[in-house]
Every structure is written in C-alpha cells, then in structure tokens.
C-alpha cells in the first residue's frame, strides 16, 4: 500500500481539493478504471491533497433503448466503492437528438454538453480538475471556464489513436481540448509523439506511465505451486491472453497463434483467455474445432488476477492498437514473461526483443517462436522503474505544484 505523506514537504499543500473525472462502467473495473483508482491512491499518499473521484456513466433513456442494437445500459447506484475509494457516479443519458445531429450534420452533441455545463457546477470549490480522455475533459474544460481553475487531461490510447481518425467531429473536439488543457498527460512517449504528429499542433504535455497495484507481486514458489495445483495446471506451461475480444486486439488470430505455439512446444500446455467482447463466440468456436485446450474465464475481478498471473508462464498480447496496456505491467510484476506487438508503448514495458512487427508476413510464426523460446527457458524481463504508481504520483505532484 502507498504510504501516507508526512504532514508537510516541498510540494504538499494540505488544503487543496482535486477533482478526478473519468468515464466508465461500474461493472467493468479494469483498464482505465483501475488506472484512475491507483493513481488517486498514490497521489493522495504523496501529496496530502483532498481528492474526490467522479465517474461519468452513460445510460440509455427509454427512447434510445428502442434503437440500441447492443444491450442497453440502465441507470443504477449513485456511488460505488473500488479498492477503498468512493466514486460518485454522474449518470448521463444517451441523447437520441445528439445522435441525429452527430451523424447527419457532423455537429457537436448539444444535449450532452449542456448536461456537462450543469454537472461542472458541482466542481465549484475545487482547485483543479484531472480528467481522463475526451468526455471527462470536455466537462473539466466547462468547469475551468466557469471557475477559472486549471484542468489536466490524461490520454490513455483509443481516444487519441482510434476515434479521432474515424470521426471528424471527435477530432475537432479532441484538438480543442488538447490546446485548452493546462497540461496533457500521455501514458507512453509513442502516444505523445503520435498526438503531436496527428494533430499538428504544439502540445503542452508530460508522460506519466501506468503502474501495477501492490497486489501484483511474484508470490513465493510454494504458494505458486499450490495455486497451480488448485487451478489444474500443475506440471503444465500456461499461456494467457487477457484483453477484449475485438478486432483491435487481434482476437481472431488467437487460434492460429495458440496452434503454432502448441506445435513448437513438446510438453504440457494450458491456454487461458480472460475478457469478453463481440468476437469471443467466434474465437471459442475456432479453438474447439482445432482441438486447442483453452479455458475462457470471462471478465474476472481485479482481485483475482494476481493469482492467475502468478500461474502464467507467458502473457500474449497480439494487439493492433494499444497505448500502455496495464496487463503487461501486472504480468511482469507477478513474474510472468510477456510477448506483444510493436505498437505504441508495449515495447517500453516488455522490451524491444519481445515484440513483433504486426505487419510482418510471417507474424504468427515469429510471434509463436518468441513465446516458445520463453516456454523453453524463462527470459528475464525487468519492469522499467518509471512503470510505477509511486514514481508517477511524485512526477504528477511536481507538475501540479506549478499550477496550484
């Protein structure tokens, strides 16, 4: 656990109130959700700030529920708790009118932004707002204009390298927020460089890496042995995929990758897959048809993942798009090896020699060969020192000190 800050130090301002705003779903507590919770815990420990967390959760009104192809989201509780942190939920209904305006006129969402202007009033009295990705940044900017307080935006990946590419309206909004923010935080150097190049603008930014919570540690060998026995993988090598089953994660390549690993390794193997998504049924069907022994665990609570990762020999991440995936940091922290693609920040965590160019014609062969090598002999992969929530919190505090 992060240690509490002393009563006063060079950067501690005990009376400052900080609002942290992000978008998420209370039933999907991974990725950005976990990153926000951990950053808050460590920032509070080194700073002594009073920090409140707000989560924007979009839900479907009775009208939008009629037109949703996927399962609609209904309004729920106003507060949730995660790892000891109390999070206030701002429920924002998905507007049918905004949808029409967006897709027919390429205009900004009127109803949503009006709602944000009202919600921003709840941030009166705070000394700054820390937002995560586009929609929270828009709300933070509204608070900044109303109360003349600085706001900072952390960009995690998709909101920079995906949605602005396909939606001109989103690109315009994102560019404006980047220019208005007191400072932009990117989770990798590559993501920052991509944003500078794509938006062709001078960006005030710093790089703040993700880290792993204290629960993600390598357990003693006897405990790891007991876990393997309990989970039915004693004497086997375990290869794990933990991500959404979507195109950007290259989920449909998993059967080919797993089959290639199986052909290269002459010993007991167990494949694990964590997560959910639109492609999961197709991937499961392909695995069964090819006789691949793969257990699909679905979405697991964050508290369960340290045990699974302590039983993992190699984590595989064949993604087409990533920023700095938290799962790679967590896997290495638990003593697993990891192989990924050469996109954004993966190499900065797992090492250049452990990533494969996604555009290689022989990608599956090269990727599976690296995994097979790691199965034959554990490869030392040292987690970079700046992939630490404590290091990130200290750097974040130094930056805020100039604005508060």
mmCIF file of C-alpha atoms in Angstrom, residues 11-401:
data_model
loop_
_atom_site.group_PDB
_atom_site.id
_atom_site.type_symbol
_atom_site.label_atom_id
_atom_site.label_comp_id
_atom_site.label_asym_id
_atom_site.label_seq_id
_atom_site.Cartn_x
_atom_site.Cartn_y
_atom_site.Cartn_z
ATOM 1 C CA UNK A 11 5.116 20.045 -2.631
ATOM 2 C CA UNK A 12 2.401 19.285 -0.084
ATOM 3 C CA UNK A 13 -0.488 21.730 0.063
ATOM 4 C CA UNK A 14 -2.853 20.177 2.563
ATOM 5 C CA UNK A 15 -5.901 22.309 1.795
ATOM 6 C CA UNK A 16 -6.049 21.780 -1.961
ATOM 7 C CA UNK A 17 -9.097 19.995 -3.356
ATOM 8 C CA UNK A 18 -8.679 17.972 -6.531
ATOM 9 C CA UNK A 19 -11.487 16.510 -8.640
ATOM 10 C CA UNK A 20 -10.689 13.475 -10.777
ATOM 11 C CA UNK A 21 -13.171 12.731 -13.555
ATOM 12 C CA UNK A 22 -13.260 9.710 -15.838
ATOM 13 C CA UNK A 23 -15.754 7.785 -17.959
ATOM 14 C CA UNK A 24 -16.523 4.161 -17.265
ATOM 15 C CA UNK A 25 -18.955 1.464 -16.266
ATOM 16 C CA UNK A 26 -19.345 0.215 -12.714
ATOM 17 C CA UNK A 27 -19.418 -3.412 -13.908
ATOM 18 C CA UNK A 28 -16.201 -3.103 -15.959
ATOM 19 C CA UNK A 29 -13.465 -2.469 -13.399
ATOM 20 C CA UNK A 30 -10.306 -2.843 -15.420
ATOM 21 C CA UNK A 31 -8.129 -0.752 -17.746
ATOM 22 C CA UNK A 32 -8.705 2.972 -17.244
ATOM 23 C CA UNK A 33 -10.948 2.293 -14.243
ATOM 24 C CA UNK A 34 -8.107 0.612 -12.330
ATOM 25 C CA UNK A 35 -5.549 3.137 -13.554
ATOM 26 C CA UNK A 36 -7.602 6.025 -12.176
ATOM 27 C CA UNK A 37 -8.175 4.380 -8.793
ATOM 28 C CA UNK A 38 -4.490 3.531 -8.353
ATOM 29 C CA UNK A 39 -3.251 6.946 -9.458
ATOM 30 C CA UNK A 40 -5.564 8.630 -6.969
ATOM 31 C CA UNK A 41 -4.412 6.391 -4.111
ATOM 32 C CA UNK A 42 -0.751 7.094 -4.725
ATOM 33 C CA UNK A 43 -1.187 10.814 -5.442
ATOM 34 C CA UNK A 44 -3.094 11.231 -2.189
ATOM 35 C CA UNK A 45 -0.341 9.389 -0.310
ATOM 36 C CA UNK A 46 2.493 11.619 -1.573
ATOM 37 C CA UNK A 47 0.588 14.901 -1.592
ATOM 38 C CA UNK A 48 -1.975 15.070 1.191
ATOM 39 C CA UNK A 49 -4.486 16.538 -1.306
ATOM 40 C CA UNK A 50 -8.204 16.094 -0.728
ATOM 41 C CA UNK A 51 -9.180 14.113 -3.841
ATOM 42 C CA UNK A 52 -12.691 13.192 -4.965
ATOM 43 C CA UNK A 53 -13.411 10.806 -7.843
ATOM 44 C CA UNK A 54 -16.315 11.248 -10.256
ATOM 45 C CA UNK A 55 -17.267 8.774 -12.970
ATOM 46 C CA UNK A 56 -19.357 9.686 -15.991
ATOM 47 C CA UNK A 57 -21.533 6.713 -16.876
ATOM 48 C CA UNK A 58 -23.667 6.953 -19.976
ATOM 49 C CA UNK A 59 -27.014 5.179 -19.874
ATOM 50 C CA UNK A 60 -29.886 4.733 -22.318
ATOM 51 C CA UNK A 61 -33.151 6.604 -21.979
ATOM 52 C CA UNK A 62 -36.424 4.879 -22.899
ATOM 53 C CA UNK A 63 -36.104 6.300 -26.422
ATOM 54 C CA UNK A 64 -32.503 5.289 -27.122
ATOM 55 C CA UNK A 65 -33.188 1.827 -25.672
ATOM 56 C CA UNK A 66 -35.554 1.217 -28.584
ATOM 57 C CA UNK A 67 -32.816 1.851 -31.148
ATOM 58 C CA UNK A 68 -29.826 0.206 -29.453
ATOM 59 C CA UNK A 69 -28.549 -2.918 -31.201
ATOM 60 C CA UNK A 70 -26.432 -3.929 -28.209
ATOM 61 C CA UNK A 71 -27.786 -4.432 -24.700
ATOM 62 C CA UNK A 72 -28.832 -1.033 -23.300
ATOM 63 C CA UNK A 73 -27.327 0.391 -20.135
ATOM 64 C CA UNK A 74 -29.787 1.321 -17.401
ATOM 65 C CA UNK A 75 -29.320 3.805 -14.587
ATOM 66 C CA UNK A 76 -28.098 2.427 -11.259
ATOM 67 C CA UNK A 77 -26.489 3.486 -7.970
ATOM 68 C CA UNK A 78 -25.093 6.985 -7.408
ATOM 69 C CA UNK A 79 -21.971 5.790 -5.572
ATOM 70 C CA UNK A 80 -19.718 2.772 -5.801
ATOM 71 C CA UNK A 81 -16.563 1.712 -3.963
ATOM 72 C CA UNK A 82 -13.425 0.283 -5.535
ATOM 73 C CA UNK A 83 -10.320 -0.720 -3.595
ATOM 74 C CA UNK A 84 -11.353 1.521 -0.717
ATOM 75 C CA UNK A 85 -12.073 4.529 -2.944
ATOM 76 C CA UNK A 86 -15.551 6.073 -3.024
ATOM 77 C CA UNK A 87 -16.608 7.089 -6.521
ATOM 78 C CA UNK A 88 -19.565 9.329 -7.263
ATOM 79 C CA UNK A 89 -21.351 8.417 -10.484
ATOM 80 C CA UNK A 90 -22.689 11.104 -12.776
ATOM 81 C CA UNK A 91 -25.381 9.409 -14.826
ATOM 82 C CA UNK A 92 -25.695 10.975 -18.283
ATOM 83 C CA UNK A 93 -28.427 9.760 -20.635
ATOM 84 C CA UNK A 94 -27.561 8.974 -24.217
ATOM 85 C CA UNK A 95 -29.421 11.526 -26.355
ATOM 86 C CA UNK A 96 -31.311 10.478 -29.477
ATOM 87 C CA UNK A 97 -31.184 14.107 -30.663
ATOM 88 C CA UNK A 98 -27.400 14.259 -30.256
ATOM 89 C CA UNK A 99 -27.085 11.061 -32.264
ATOM 90 C CA UNK A 100 -29.039 12.531 -35.147
ATOM 91 C CA UNK A 101 -27.083 15.810 -35.022
ATOM 92 C CA UNK A 102 -23.784 13.943 -34.960
ATOM 93 C CA UNK A 103 -24.443 11.514 -37.796
ATOM 94 C CA UNK A 104 -26.361 13.809 -40.129
ATOM 95 C CA UNK A 105 -24.832 17.239 -39.517
ATOM 96 C CA UNK A 106 -21.392 16.341 -38.083
ATOM 97 C CA UNK A 107 -22.092 18.712 -35.170
ATOM 98 C CA UNK A 108 -21.135 18.616 -31.512
ATOM 99 C CA UNK A 109 -23.593 16.988 -29.061
ATOM 100 C CA UNK A 110 -25.840 19.783 -27.795
ATOM 101 C CA UNK A 111 -27.742 17.937 -25.056
ATOM 102 C CA UNK A 112 -24.642 16.222 -23.679
ATOM 103 C CA UNK A 113 -22.584 19.393 -23.455
ATOM 104 C CA UNK A 114 -25.459 21.249 -21.784
ATOM 105 C CA UNK A 115 -25.592 18.474 -19.206
ATOM 106 C CA UNK A 116 -21.841 18.830 -18.701
ATOM 107 C CA UNK A 117 -22.219 22.558 -18.079
ATOM 108 C CA UNK A 118 -24.650 21.755 -15.261
ATOM 109 C CA UNK A 119 -22.514 18.969 -13.795
ATOM 110 C CA UNK A 120 -19.471 21.247 -13.854
ATOM 111 C CA UNK A 121 -21.153 23.394 -11.199
ATOM 112 C CA UNK A 122 -20.539 20.570 -8.732
ATOM 113 C CA UNK A 123 -16.817 21.246 -9.132
ATOM 114 C CA UNK A 124 -17.059 24.719 -7.637
ATOM 115 C CA UNK A 125 -14.581 24.977 -4.784
ATOM 116 C CA UNK A 126 -12.044 22.585 -6.278
ATOM 117 C CA UNK A 127 -8.601 23.934 -7.093
ATOM 118 C CA UNK A 128 -8.127 21.849 -10.245
ATOM 119 C CA UNK A 129 -9.656 19.044 -12.286
ATOM 120 C CA UNK A 130 -7.842 15.979 -13.560
ATOM 121 C CA UNK A 131 -9.764 14.374 -16.434
ATOM 122 C CA UNK A 132 -9.223 11.125 -18.308
ATOM 123 C CA UNK A 133 -9.943 11.098 -22.060
ATOM 124 C CA UNK A 134 -12.335 13.174 -24.157
ATOM 125 C CA UNK A 135 -15.756 13.367 -22.471
ATOM 126 C CA UNK A 136 -14.395 13.981 -18.957
ATOM 127 C CA UNK A 137 -12.006 16.536 -20.475
ATOM 128 C CA UNK A 138 -14.959 18.387 -22.008
ATOM 129 C CA UNK A 139 -16.639 18.552 -18.610
ATOM 130 C CA UNK A 140 -13.363 19.656 -16.985
ATOM 131 C CA UNK A 141 -12.994 22.445 -19.531
ATOM 132 C CA UNK A 142 -16.509 23.637 -18.697
ATOM 133 C CA UNK A 143 -15.543 23.784 -15.012
ATOM 134 C CA UNK A 144 -12.349 25.602 -15.921
ATOM 135 C CA UNK A 145 -14.276 28.292 -17.794
ATOM 136 C CA UNK A 146 -16.857 28.711 -15.042
ATOM 137 C CA UNK A 147 -14.483 28.815 -12.078
ATOM 138 C CA UNK A 148 -11.124 29.733 -13.638
ATOM 139 C CA UNK A 149 -9.355 26.636 -12.395
ATOM 140 C CA UNK A 150 -6.693 24.650 -14.280
ATOM 141 C CA UNK A 151 -7.566 21.304 -15.816
ATOM 142 C CA UNK A 152 -5.345 18.458 -16.907
ATOM 143 C CA UNK A 153 -6.136 15.619 -19.281
ATOM 144 C CA UNK A 154 -4.693 12.114 -19.348
ATOM 145 C CA UNK A 155 -4.967 10.411 -22.734
ATOM 146 C CA UNK A 156 -4.914 6.628 -22.452
ATOM 147 C CA UNK A 157 -4.864 5.476 -26.064
ATOM 148 C CA UNK A 158 -8.077 4.877 -28.018
ATOM 149 C CA UNK A 159 -9.216 8.484 -27.610
ATOM 150 C CA UNK A 160 -6.043 9.541 -29.442
ATOM 151 C CA UNK A 161 -5.063 6.780 -31.860
ATOM 152 C CA UNK A 162 -8.520 5.500 -32.883
ATOM 153 C CA UNK A 163 -11.681 7.610 -32.550
ATOM 154 C CA UNK A 164 -10.268 10.910 -33.925
ATOM 155 C CA UNK A 165 -9.157 9.036 -37.055
ATOM 156 C CA UNK A 166 -12.643 7.919 -37.971
ATOM 157 C CA UNK A 167 -14.777 10.808 -36.713
ATOM 158 C CA UNK A 168 -14.052 14.415 -37.819
ATOM 159 C CA UNK A 169 -16.251 15.854 -35.064
ATOM 160 C CA UNK A 170 -14.367 13.923 -32.388
ATOM 161 C CA UNK A 171 -11.076 15.063 -33.893
ATOM 162 C CA UNK A 172 -12.121 18.734 -33.665
ATOM 163 C CA UNK A 173 -13.256 18.399 -30.054
ATOM 164 C CA UNK A 174 -10.113 16.496 -29.050
ATOM 165 C CA UNK A 175 -7.815 19.049 -30.678
ATOM 166 C CA UNK A 176 -9.582 21.889 -28.884
ATOM 167 C CA UNK A 177 -9.291 20.149 -25.515
ATOM 168 C CA UNK A 178 -5.605 19.403 -26.059
ATOM 169 C CA UNK A 179 -4.980 23.077 -26.767
ATOM 170 C CA UNK A 180 -7.086 24.321 -23.834
ATOM 171 C CA UNK A 181 -5.691 21.989 -21.154
ATOM 172 C CA UNK A 182 -3.129 23.344 -18.706
ATOM 173 C CA UNK A 183 -1.139 20.206 -19.475
ATOM 174 C CA UNK A 184 -1.774 16.913 -21.272
ATOM 175 C CA UNK A 185 -0.553 13.609 -19.881
ATOM 176 C CA UNK A 186 0.161 10.650 -22.158
ATOM 177 C CA UNK A 187 0.779 7.138 -20.864
ATOM 178 C CA UNK A 188 3.638 6.488 -23.325
ATOM 179 C CA UNK A 189 6.202 8.511 -25.265
ATOM 180 C CA UNK A 190 4.963 6.994 -28.525
ATOM 181 C CA UNK A 191 1.375 8.048 -27.861
ATOM 182 C CA UNK A 192 2.546 11.612 -27.188
ATOM 183 C CA UNK A 193 4.601 11.645 -30.399
ATOM 184 C CA UNK A 194 1.630 10.289 -32.329
ATOM 185 C CA UNK A 195 -0.638 13.047 -30.978
ATOM 186 C CA UNK A 196 1.875 15.780 -31.847
ATOM 187 C CA UNK A 197 2.150 14.450 -35.394
ATOM 188 C CA UNK A 198 -1.530 13.679 -35.952
ATOM 189 C CA UNK A 199 -2.938 16.954 -34.608
ATOM 190 C CA UNK A 200 -0.036 19.002 -35.995
ATOM 191 C CA UNK A 201 -0.029 21.354 -33.041
ATOM 192 C CA UNK A 202 2.228 22.416 -30.209
ATOM 193 C CA UNK A 203 1.099 20.352 -27.238
ATOM 194 C CA UNK A 204 1.856 21.050 -23.598
ATOM 195 C CA UNK A 205 2.441 17.543 -22.344
ATOM 196 C CA UNK A 206 4.218 15.193 -19.976
ATOM 197 C CA UNK A 207 4.468 11.402 -19.996
ATOM 198 C CA UNK A 208 3.008 9.621 -16.951
ATOM 199 C CA UNK A 209 3.315 5.863 -17.142
ATOM 200 C CA UNK A 210 0.935 3.346 -15.653
ATOM 201 C CA UNK A 211 1.942 1.034 -12.835
ATOM 202 C CA UNK A 212 0.696 -2.060 -11.032
ATOM 203 C CA UNK A 213 -1.087 -2.057 -7.693
ATOM 204 C CA UNK A 214 0.575 -3.619 -4.666
ATOM 205 C CA UNK A 215 -1.431 -6.819 -5.141
ATOM 206 C CA UNK A 216 0.507 -7.681 -8.296
ATOM 207 C CA UNK A 217 3.694 -9.261 -6.944
ATOM 208 C CA UNK A 218 5.501 -12.523 -7.533
ATOM 209 C CA UNK A 219 4.360 -14.914 -4.820
ATOM 210 C CA UNK A 220 6.687 -17.392 -3.074
ATOM 211 C CA UNK A 221 7.387 -20.558 -5.061
ATOM 212 C CA UNK A 222 5.475 -22.797 -2.661
ATOM 213 C CA UNK A 223 2.388 -20.580 -2.918
ATOM 214 C CA UNK A 224 2.665 -20.526 -6.720
ATOM 215 C CA UNK A 225 2.888 -24.319 -6.709
ATOM 216 C CA UNK A 226 -0.251 -24.598 -4.590
ATOM 217 C CA UNK A 227 -2.095 -22.204 -6.900
ATOM 218 C CA UNK A 228 -1.112 -24.228 -9.974
ATOM 219 C CA UNK A 229 -2.394 -27.373 -8.321
ATOM 220 C CA UNK A 230 -5.689 -25.729 -7.330
ATOM 221 C CA UNK A 231 -6.211 -24.333 -10.832
ATOM 222 C CA UNK A 232 -5.408 -27.616 -12.512
ATOM 223 C CA UNK A 233 -2.227 -26.580 -14.317
ATOM 224 C CA UNK A 234 0.360 -28.420 -12.239
ATOM 225 C CA UNK A 235 3.213 -29.551 -14.495
ATOM 226 C CA UNK A 236 1.931 -27.501 -17.436
ATOM 227 C CA UNK A 237 3.045 -24.302 -19.112
ATOM 228 C CA UNK A 238 0.333 -21.629 -19.117
ATOM 229 C CA UNK A 239 -0.130 -19.116 -21.943
ATOM 230 C CA UNK A 240 -2.542 -16.287 -21.146
ATOM 231 C CA UNK A 241 -4.470 -13.759 -23.228
ATOM 232 C CA UNK A 242 -6.202 -11.027 -21.221
ATOM 233 C CA UNK A 243 -7.959 -8.331 -23.253
ATOM 234 C CA UNK A 244 -11.196 -7.579 -25.051
ATOM 235 C CA UNK A 245 -12.169 -9.970 -27.818
ATOM 236 C CA UNK A 246 -12.229 -7.301 -30.515
ATOM 237 C CA UNK A 247 -10.535 -6.565 -33.845
ATOM 238 C CA UNK A 248 -8.051 -4.072 -32.400
ATOM 239 C CA UNK A 249 -6.803 -6.799 -30.035
ATOM 240 C CA UNK A 250 -6.347 -9.224 -32.965
ATOM 241 C CA UNK A 251 -8.549 -11.713 -31.139
ATOM 242 C CA UNK A 252 -9.289 -13.766 -34.258
ATOM 243 C CA UNK A 253 -5.587 -14.564 -34.591
ATOM 244 C CA UNK A 254 -5.531 -16.327 -31.225
ATOM 245 C CA UNK A 255 -6.455 -19.806 -32.562
ATOM 246 C CA UNK A 256 -3.625 -19.652 -35.120
ATOM 247 C CA UNK A 257 -1.151 -18.308 -32.562
ATOM 248 C CA UNK A 258 -2.101 -20.918 -29.968
ATOM 249 C CA UNK A 259 -1.924 -23.717 -32.551
ATOM 250 C CA UNK A 260 1.533 -22.558 -33.646
ATOM 251 C CA UNK A 261 2.756 -22.449 -30.028
ATOM 252 C CA UNK A 262 1.357 -25.933 -29.479
ATOM 253 C CA UNK A 263 3.292 -27.238 -32.487
ATOM 254 C CA UNK A 264 6.559 -25.737 -31.236
ATOM 255 C CA UNK A 265 6.384 -26.815 -27.578
ATOM 256 C CA UNK A 266 6.704 -30.512 -26.727
ATOM 257 C CA UNK A 267 5.216 -30.521 -23.270
ATOM 258 C CA UNK A 268 2.021 -29.967 -21.341
ATOM 259 C CA UNK A 269 0.264 -26.732 -22.285
ATOM 260 C CA UNK A 270 -2.763 -24.864 -20.988
ATOM 261 C CA UNK A 271 -4.179 -21.785 -22.694
ATOM 262 C CA UNK A 272 -6.169 -19.235 -20.721
ATOM 263 C CA UNK A 273 -8.281 -16.387 -22.089
ATOM 264 C CA UNK A 274 -9.676 -13.554 -19.965
ATOM 265 C CA UNK A 275 -12.128 -10.901 -21.068
ATOM 266 C CA UNK A 276 -15.182 -10.624 -23.234
ATOM 267 C CA UNK A 277 -16.255 -8.992 -26.486
ATOM 268 C CA UNK A 278 -18.064 -9.406 -29.766
ATOM 269 C CA UNK A 279 -15.534 -11.880 -31.191
ATOM 270 C CA UNK A 280 -15.425 -14.218 -28.217
ATOM 271 C CA UNK A 281 -18.013 -16.741 -29.574
ATOM 272 C CA UNK A 282 -16.112 -16.995 -32.872
ATOM 273 C CA UNK A 283 -12.777 -17.450 -31.122
ATOM 274 C CA UNK A 284 -14.192 -20.128 -28.806
ATOM 275 C CA UNK A 285 -15.664 -21.998 -31.771
ATOM 276 C CA UNK A 286 -12.356 -21.897 -33.657
ATOM 277 C CA UNK A 287 -10.441 -23.114 -30.595
ATOM 278 C CA UNK A 288 -12.765 -26.087 -30.147
ATOM 279 C CA UNK A 289 -12.670 -27.025 -33.819
ATOM 280 C CA UNK A 290 -8.860 -27.094 -33.711
ATOM 281 C CA UNK A 291 -8.698 -29.107 -30.502
ATOM 282 C CA UNK A 292 -6.965 -26.370 -28.511
ATOM 283 C CA UNK A 293 -7.281 -26.755 -24.737
ATOM 284 C CA UNK A 294 -8.274 -23.206 -23.792
ATOM 285 C CA UNK A 295 -10.204 -22.112 -20.732
ATOM 286 C CA UNK A 296 -12.280 -18.952 -21.219
ATOM 287 C CA UNK A 297 -12.545 -17.246 -17.855
ATOM 288 C CA UNK A 298 -14.537 -14.201 -18.970
ATOM 289 C CA UNK A 299 -14.185 -10.958 -17.036
ATOM 290 C CA UNK A 300 -12.562 -11.580 -13.681
ATOM 291 C CA UNK A 301 -12.442 -9.109 -10.755
ATOM 292 C CA UNK A 302 -9.088 -7.310 -10.425
ATOM 293 C CA UNK A 303 -8.547 -9.025 -7.064
ATOM 294 C CA UNK A 304 -8.433 -12.435 -8.789
ATOM 295 C CA UNK A 305 -5.896 -11.561 -11.474
ATOM 296 C CA UNK A 306 -2.693 -11.641 -9.342
ATOM 297 C CA UNK A 307 -3.228 -15.366 -8.696
ATOM 298 C CA UNK A 308 -3.882 -16.117 -12.365
ATOM 299 C CA UNK A 309 -0.835 -14.143 -13.452
ATOM 300 C CA UNK A 310 1.337 -15.908 -10.871
ATOM 301 C CA UNK A 311 0.390 -19.142 -12.641
ATOM 302 C CA UNK A 312 1.059 -17.696 -16.089
ATOM 303 C CA UNK A 313 4.295 -18.511 -17.878
ATOM 304 C CA UNK A 314 3.789 -16.208 -20.869
ATOM 305 C CA UNK A 315 1.254 -13.438 -21.464
ATOM 306 C CA UNK A 316 0.472 -12.863 -25.148
ATOM 307 C CA UNK A 317 -0.796 -9.556 -26.497
ATOM 308 C CA UNK A 318 -1.079 -9.594 -30.330
ATOM 309 C CA UNK A 319 -2.896 -6.236 -30.471
ATOM 310 C CA UNK A 320 -3.115 -3.924 -33.450
ATOM 311 C CA UNK A 321 -3.778 -0.916 -31.223
ATOM 312 C CA UNK A 322 -2.572 -0.246 -27.682
ATOM 313 C CA UNK A 323 -1.183 2.591 -25.590
ATOM 314 C CA UNK A 324 0.498 1.154 -22.487
ATOM 315 C CA UNK A 325 -1.543 -1.915 -21.539
ATOM 316 C CA UNK A 326 -1.749 -2.316 -17.790
ATOM 317 C CA UNK A 327 -1.885 -6.094 -18.115
ATOM 318 C CA UNK A 328 1.741 -6.239 -19.337
ATOM 319 C CA UNK A 329 2.947 -4.331 -16.262
ATOM 320 C CA UNK A 330 0.856 -6.527 -13.977
ATOM 321 C CA UNK A 331 2.089 -9.747 -15.627
ATOM 322 C CA UNK A 332 5.767 -8.832 -15.309
ATOM 323 C CA UNK A 333 5.193 -7.751 -11.704
ATOM 324 C CA UNK A 334 3.876 -11.258 -10.996
ATOM 325 C CA UNK A 335 6.907 -12.942 -12.566
ATOM 326 C CA UNK A 336 5.400 -13.906 -15.917
ATOM 327 C CA UNK A 337 7.021 -13.322 -19.287
ATOM 328 C CA UNK A 338 5.190 -11.293 -21.940
ATOM 329 C CA UNK A 339 5.247 -11.101 -25.747
ATOM 330 C CA UNK A 340 3.432 -8.349 -27.650
ATOM 331 C CA UNK A 341 3.303 -6.394 -30.855
ATOM 332 C CA UNK A 342 5.438 -3.403 -31.717
ATOM 333 C CA UNK A 343 2.679 -0.817 -31.220
ATOM 334 C CA UNK A 344 2.748 2.278 -29.012
ATOM 335 C CA UNK A 345 4.041 1.525 -25.516
ATOM 336 C CA UNK A 346 4.218 -2.282 -25.381
ATOM 337 C CA UNK A 347 7.935 -2.440 -26.176
ATOM 338 C CA UNK A 348 8.747 0.096 -23.457
ATOM 339 C CA UNK A 349 7.403 -2.401 -20.912
ATOM 340 C CA UNK A 350 8.308 -5.843 -22.266
ATOM 341 C CA UNK A 351 11.469 -4.915 -24.191
ATOM 342 C CA UNK A 352 12.198 -4.416 -27.886
ATOM 343 C CA UNK A 353 13.349 -8.018 -28.313
ATOM 344 C CA UNK A 354 9.966 -9.290 -27.076
ATOM 345 C CA UNK A 355 7.713 -7.501 -29.557
ATOM 346 C CA UNK A 356 6.903 -8.476 -33.135
ATOM 347 C CA UNK A 357 6.037 -6.170 -36.038
ATOM 348 C CA UNK A 358 2.302 -6.560 -36.614
ATOM 349 C CA UNK A 359 2.792 -6.044 -40.378
ATOM 350 C CA UNK A 360 5.204 -8.957 -40.846
ATOM 351 C CA UNK A 361 4.000 -11.501 -43.395
ATOM 352 C CA UNK A 362 5.142 -14.267 -41.020
ATOM 353 C CA UNK A 363 3.717 -12.610 -37.914
ATOM 354 C CA UNK A 364 2.137 -15.739 -36.418
ATOM 355 C CA UNK A 365 5.332 -17.732 -36.967
ATOM 356 C CA UNK A 366 7.579 -15.050 -35.435
ATOM 357 C CA UNK A 367 5.221 -14.361 -32.537
ATOM 358 C CA UNK A 368 4.776 -18.029 -31.621
ATOM 359 C CA UNK A 369 8.522 -18.655 -31.900
ATOM 360 C CA UNK A 370 9.267 -15.986 -29.291
ATOM 361 C CA UNK A 371 6.644 -17.486 -26.975
ATOM 362 C CA UNK A 372 8.057 -20.989 -27.490
ATOM 363 C CA UNK A 373 11.531 -19.746 -26.598
ATOM 364 C CA UNK A 374 10.179 -18.330 -23.332
ATOM 365 C CA UNK A 375 8.412 -21.599 -22.565
ATOM 366 C CA UNK A 376 11.679 -23.460 -23.018
ATOM 367 C CA UNK A 377 13.577 -21.102 -20.754
ATOM 368 C CA UNK A 378 12.331 -18.207 -18.624
ATOM 369 C CA UNK A 379 13.599 -14.905 -20.009
ATOM 370 C CA UNK A 380 14.422 -12.098 -17.575
ATOM 371 C CA UNK A 381 12.156 -9.130 -18.236
ATOM 372 C CA UNK A 382 12.747 -6.302 -15.805
ATOM 373 C CA UNK A 383 9.924 -3.820 -15.331
ATOM 374 C CA UNK A 384 11.147 -0.257 -16.017
ATOM 375 C CA UNK A 385 11.450 1.852 -12.869
ATOM 376 C CA UNK A 386 9.059 4.522 -14.187
ATOM 377 C CA UNK A 387 6.275 1.929 -14.624
ATOM 378 C CA UNK A 388 5.357 2.561 -11.011
ATOM 379 C CA UNK A 389 2.385 4.344 -9.478
ATOM 380 C CA UNK A 390 4.649 5.854 -6.823
ATOM 381 C CA UNK A 391 7.008 7.296 -9.467
ATOM 382 C CA UNK A 392 4.030 8.581 -11.460
ATOM 383 C CA UNK A 393 2.441 10.190 -8.393
ATOM 384 C CA UNK A 394 5.648 12.030 -7.499
ATOM 385 C CA UNK A 395 6.063 13.351 -11.041
ATOM 386 C CA UNK A 396 2.379 14.319 -11.223
ATOM 387 C CA UNK A 397 2.672 16.224 -7.947
ATOM 388 C CA UNK A 398 5.683 18.189 -9.195
ATOM 389 C CA UNK A 399 3.691 19.258 -12.264
ATOM 390 C CA UNK A 400 0.626 20.283 -10.246
ATOM 391 C CA UNK A 401 2.815 22.311 -7.892
#
